[in-house]
Amino acid sequence: MESTRNRLIHLLNENEGYQSGQDLSEKLSISRTAVWKHMKELEKDGYQIEAVQRKGYRIVSSPDKISENTLQWGLKTEWMAKQMHHFEEVTSTQDVAHQLAKQGKPHGTVVIADQQLKGKGRMERPWDSPKGKGIWMSVLLRPKLLPIQAPQLTLLAATVLAEVIEQQTGLKPQIKWPNDILLEHKKMAGILTEMQAEQDQIQYVVLGMGLNVNQKLEDIPEALRHKATSLLVETDEEWGIQEMIQAILTQFEKTYDRFIEEGFQHIKQTWENYGYKIGEEVEISTLRKSWKATLLGIEPDGALRAKDQDGKEEKLYSAEIHWGEGGYHA
């Protein structure tokens, strides 16, 4: 259920002119006094609101700072982020999203933080999440999919991030299997998918996304500078985090809806279009052996397809990949 505040923001956003307190009162089924109180709360959040007698209200400008209200302003989605939870600081957005999932929060609920104290990536690796420098976000999904299909959501999210980065910046990122977004061979975004499921049914998925946006080189820990980057480092330009978040949420909804309606094929094609070193030779190590192979693409279950030097194809679910010059281990 969308909050009254969010509905008010959307009503004001739809109409560039004034909207009377009476009209807003009727559309939102609240009193005119309640409308006025909501306006005062928006002003506290940094919105500049013009109120003219016998005309009504209009928003003149919205603040630069990130909040639930500013993220809702101008966001035109059907189900994504109708419930938005913004925090200045959390241990990790994944932890908060799991708590909200257990409280029964709906599909599309979003958790965003300015800073994570214990951000995490795959295999519990720490993810550096400095205040106000990037996008630290988790999305709660309740997909009607089999648990075996859950890896497709990670691949879907990777294509969303890659497409948004390209649309917003003009740079073409690459997706390193299974879930890293690279620019100039360095990681600038990662995805962490965690699932609660029964044998034949997903209860919920928490899909975390971390993007390095406005870190300067000196903001990146020294030990990571050879393999991590940000949009600012790569473009020498600061980027609007709020606009980037809205673009990701909008693109995610669109891609997810198409995936549910049409299946995985278009995700696979898009992923392979951005795939890192697809068609190139790498060295692969598993517990049993090490060998050179050419990467071919991905399978619908998230496996990486590779062909060895004898022409034999193999599906990889877990492997250490030596990406060669410019890359780093999976």
C-alpha positions as a printed Julia matrix, in Angstrom:
330×3 Matrix{Float64}:
   0.0     0.0     0.0
   1.48    3.33   -1.07
   1.77    5.9     1.74
  -0.3     9.09    1.75
   2.9    11.14    1.54
   4.02    9.29   -1.58
   0.61    9.7    -3.2
   0.71   13.42   -2.39
   4.17   13.73   -3.98
   2.96   11.94   -7.1
  -0.13   14.16   -7.35
   1.96   17.32   -7.06
   4.49   15.97   -9.54
   1.83   15.17  -12.15
   0.62   18.76  -12.28
   3.07   21.64  -12.82
   0.49   24.22  -11.76
  -1.23   24.77   -8.43
  -3.41   22.13   -6.84
  -6.0    23.25   -4.35
  -6.04   21.91   -0.82
  -9.63   20.8    -1.42
  -8.71   18.75   -4.51
  -5.78   17.13   -2.72
  -7.98   16.48    0.31
 -10.58   14.7    -1.82
  -8.07   12.69   -3.88
  -6.21   11.52   -0.78
  -9.29   11.09    1.44
  -7.75   13.19    4.2
  -8.67   16.57    5.72
  -7.31   19.87    4.39
  -5.52   20.27    7.73
  -3.79   16.93    7.13
  -2.75   18.12    3.65
  -1.24   21.25    5.22
   0.65   19.14    7.79
   2.09   16.97    5.01
   3.25   20.12    3.21
   5.02   21.3     6.37
   6.8    17.94    6.64
   7.95   18.24    3.04
   9.3    21.73    3.8
  11.29   20.28    6.7
  12.81   17.86    4.19
  14.02   20.77    2.08
  11.2    21.17   -0.45
  10.3    24.75   -1.42
   6.51   24.91   -1.51
   4.45   27.84   -2.71
   0.99   28.21   -1.18
  -1.33   30.81   -2.74
  -4.79   31.55   -1.44
  -7.6    30.35   -3.73
  -5.03   28.64   -5.96
  -3.48   26.0    -3.77
  -0.03   24.46   -3.51
   2.82   23.77   -5.87
   6.36   22.54   -5.34
   8.89   25.09   -6.63
  12.02   23.03   -6.02
  13.11   19.78   -4.39
  16.21   19.35   -2.22
  19.46   17.75   -3.32
  19.65   15.49   -0.3
  18.45   11.93   -0.5
  15.33   10.96    1.45
  12.25    8.81    0.96
  10.4    11.91   -0.24
  12.99   13.15   -2.74
  13.41    9.65   -4.18
   9.65    9.4    -4.7
   9.55   12.8    -6.43
   9.39   12.14  -10.17
   9.59    8.34   -9.81
   7.03    6.84  -12.19
   6.86    3.14  -11.31
   3.87    0.82  -10.9
   5.09   -1.37   -8.03
   8.76   -0.71   -7.48
   9.64    1.43   -4.41
   6.05    2.13   -3.4
   7.48    1.47    0.04
  10.86    3.15    0.46
  13.0     3.05    3.6
  15.9     5.49    3.73
  18.53    5.53    6.47
  21.53    7.76    7.04
  23.46    4.79    8.41
  22.9     1.02    8.68
  25.04   -2.06    9.23
  23.93   -3.19    5.78
  20.83   -2.62    3.66
  20.63   -6.42    3.24
  20.14   -6.88    7.0
  17.36   -4.26    7.11
  15.62   -5.71    4.02
  15.6    -9.2     5.59
  13.95   -7.75    8.71
  11.32   -5.99    6.59
  10.7    -9.17    4.58
   9.97  -11.08    7.8
   7.54   -8.31    8.79
   5.59   -9.01    5.58
   6.59   -5.9     3.6
   5.5    -6.11   -0.05
   7.22   -6.98   -3.3
   9.22   -3.97   -4.51
  10.07   -2.56   -1.08
  13.39   -0.69   -1.26
  15.99   -0.01    1.44
  18.58    2.73    0.79
  21.34    4.03    3.05
  23.76    6.95    2.82
  26.37    4.76    4.51
  26.83    1.1     5.43
  29.05    0.21    8.37
  29.28   -3.44    7.4
  28.41   -3.57    3.72
  28.92   -7.02    2.25
  29.41   -8.71   -1.07
  29.48  -12.35   -2.09
  31.03  -14.88    0.31
  30.76  -12.32    3.14
  33.48  -10.14    1.61
  33.3    -6.58    3.0
  32.04   -3.82    0.7
  33.36   -0.33    1.4
  30.33    2.01    1.54
  31.38    5.58    2.43
  28.77    8.2     3.29
  27.14    9.94    0.36
  29.59    8.6    -2.22
  27.63    5.77   -3.76
  24.39    3.83   -4.01
  23.89    1.27   -1.26
  20.49   -0.31   -1.87
  18.52   -3.53   -1.4
  15.26   -4.51   -3.09
  12.79   -6.98   -1.6
  11.22   -9.24   -4.22
   8.53  -11.89   -3.86
   8.77  -13.59   -7.25
   6.53  -16.46   -8.31
   9.56  -18.48   -9.42
  11.11  -21.8    -8.48
  14.19  -21.54   -6.22
  16.31  -22.94   -9.06
  15.46  -19.8   -11.08
  16.73  -17.37   -8.41
  20.2   -16.94  -10.05
  18.4   -15.38  -13.02
  17.5   -12.42  -10.8
  21.19  -11.71  -10.16
  21.88  -11.78  -13.89
  18.83   -9.56  -14.49
  20.07   -7.0   -11.94
  23.51   -6.96  -13.58
  21.97   -6.09  -16.96
  19.91   -3.31  -15.34
  22.99   -1.71  -13.78
  25.0    -2.04  -17.0
  22.23   -0.48  -19.11
  21.63    2.4   -16.69
  25.35    3.2   -16.43
  25.62    3.25  -20.22
  22.46    5.37  -20.62
  23.5     7.86  -17.95
  27.22    8.2   -18.68
  27.8     7.0   -22.25
  30.41    4.53  -20.97
  29.9     0.86  -21.78
  30.54   -1.24  -18.67
  31.13   -4.98  -18.68
  29.63   -7.7   -16.5
  32.16  -10.08  -15.0
  30.54  -13.4   -14.16
  28.59  -13.75  -12.08
  27.79  -10.33  -10.67
  30.44   -7.62  -10.92
  30.13   -4.49  -13.07
  33.47   -3.32  -14.45
  34.75   -0.13  -16.03
  38.25   -0.28  -17.53
  38.73   -3.76  -16.0
  38.02   -2.44  -12.48
  34.99   -3.17  -10.31
  32.58   -0.28   -9.76
  29.43   -2.17   -8.79
  28.42   -5.5    -7.32
  25.27   -7.48   -6.66
  24.39   -9.78   -3.76
  21.29  -11.97   -3.95
  20.02  -13.73   -0.81
  16.96  -15.95   -0.74
  14.55  -17.45    1.75
  12.82  -20.43    0.15
  11.16  -23.78    0.59
  11.87  -26.7    -1.72
   9.46  -25.63   -4.45
   8.72  -22.0    -3.6
  10.61  -18.74   -3.05
   9.33  -16.88    0.0
  11.36  -13.8    -0.79
  14.59  -12.57   -2.36
  16.69   -9.67   -1.09
  18.73   -8.27   -3.94
  21.5    -5.91   -2.89
  23.25   -3.47   -5.22
  26.32   -1.4    -4.42
  27.63    1.21   -6.87
  30.68    3.4    -6.47
  29.52    6.76   -7.81
  31.36    9.82   -6.5
  34.45    8.41   -4.76
  37.67   10.16   -5.65
  40.7     7.94   -6.05
  41.84    8.79   -2.51
  38.43    7.7    -1.16
  39.04    4.15   -2.39
  41.05    2.06    0.12
  44.65    1.85   -1.07
  44.6    -1.94   -1.1
  41.68   -1.87   -3.58
  42.81    0.84   -6.01
  44.26   -1.65   -8.49
  40.88   -3.38   -8.85
  38.15   -0.88   -7.83
  36.92    2.34   -9.39
  34.0     4.78   -9.45
  32.05    6.77  -12.0
  33.8     9.94  -10.86
  37.27    8.39  -11.29
  36.4     7.14  -14.79
  34.63   10.28  -16.04
  36.19   13.06  -13.94
  32.62   14.2   -13.28
  30.29   14.05  -10.27
  26.97   12.29  -10.77
  23.54   12.81   -9.19
  22.98    9.86   -6.89
  19.24   10.53   -6.59
  18.75   10.54  -10.37
  20.84    7.39  -10.72
  18.77    5.56   -8.08
  15.53    6.55   -9.82
  16.87    5.4   -13.18
  17.86    2.02  -11.7
  14.48    1.5   -10.03
  12.6     2.45  -13.21
  14.75    0.2   -15.42
  14.57   -2.67  -12.93
  10.76   -2.65  -12.92
  10.62   -2.57  -16.72
  13.18   -5.39  -17.11
  11.64   -7.52  -14.35
   8.13   -7.24  -15.82
   9.42   -8.28  -19.24
  11.32  -11.19  -17.67
   8.18  -12.46  -15.9
   6.14  -12.12  -19.1
   8.61  -13.38  -21.71
  11.19  -15.47  -19.84
  14.97  -15.32  -19.61
  16.07  -15.1   -23.24
  16.33  -11.3   -23.52
  18.23  -11.16  -20.18
  20.68  -13.73  -21.51
  21.22  -11.74  -24.73
  21.71   -8.45  -22.88
  24.05  -10.03  -20.32
  26.2   -11.57  -23.05
  26.31   -8.22  -24.87
  27.97   -6.75  -21.77
  29.77   -9.97  -20.75
  33.41   -9.55  -19.73
  35.83  -11.54  -21.9
  33.05  -13.44  -23.68
  34.72  -15.02  -26.72
  38.15  -14.68  -25.11
  40.46  -17.23  -23.49
  40.94  -17.36  -19.73
  42.41  -19.84  -17.27
  39.96  -21.73  -15.09
  40.7   -23.61  -11.87
  38.39  -25.97  -10.0
  39.13  -28.48   -7.24
  39.83  -31.12   -9.9
  41.9   -29.33  -12.53
  43.12  -26.15  -14.19
  42.76  -25.47  -17.89
  42.52  -22.8   -20.55
  39.08  -22.19  -22.02
  37.14  -19.75  -24.18
  34.11  -18.16  -22.5
  30.94  -18.65  -24.55
  28.13  -17.1   -22.49
  25.7   -18.01  -19.74
  23.03  -20.65  -19.15
  19.49  -19.92  -17.91
  20.47  -21.35  -14.49
  23.28  -18.82  -14.15
  26.11  -21.19  -15.1
  29.0   -19.91  -17.2
  29.54  -21.74  -20.51
  33.13  -22.39  -21.51
  34.89  -24.44  -24.22
  38.26  -26.06  -23.59
  41.09  -26.27  -26.14
  39.8   -29.65  -27.36
  36.42  -28.1   -28.19
  34.6   -29.7   -25.25
  31.97  -27.47  -23.64
  31.5   -27.26  -19.9
  29.04  -25.51  -17.58
  30.63  -23.82  -14.57
  28.73  -23.15  -11.38
  31.74  -22.47   -9.17
  35.29  -21.87  -10.32
  38.28  -19.62   -9.86
  38.84  -17.7   -13.05
  42.16  -16.05  -13.83
  41.01  -13.22  -16.06
  44.46  -12.33  -17.34
  45.84   -8.86  -17.89
  43.68   -6.14  -16.39
  41.4    -8.58  -14.6
  41.41  -10.24  -11.21
  40.26  -13.55   -9.75
  36.54  -14.36   -9.52
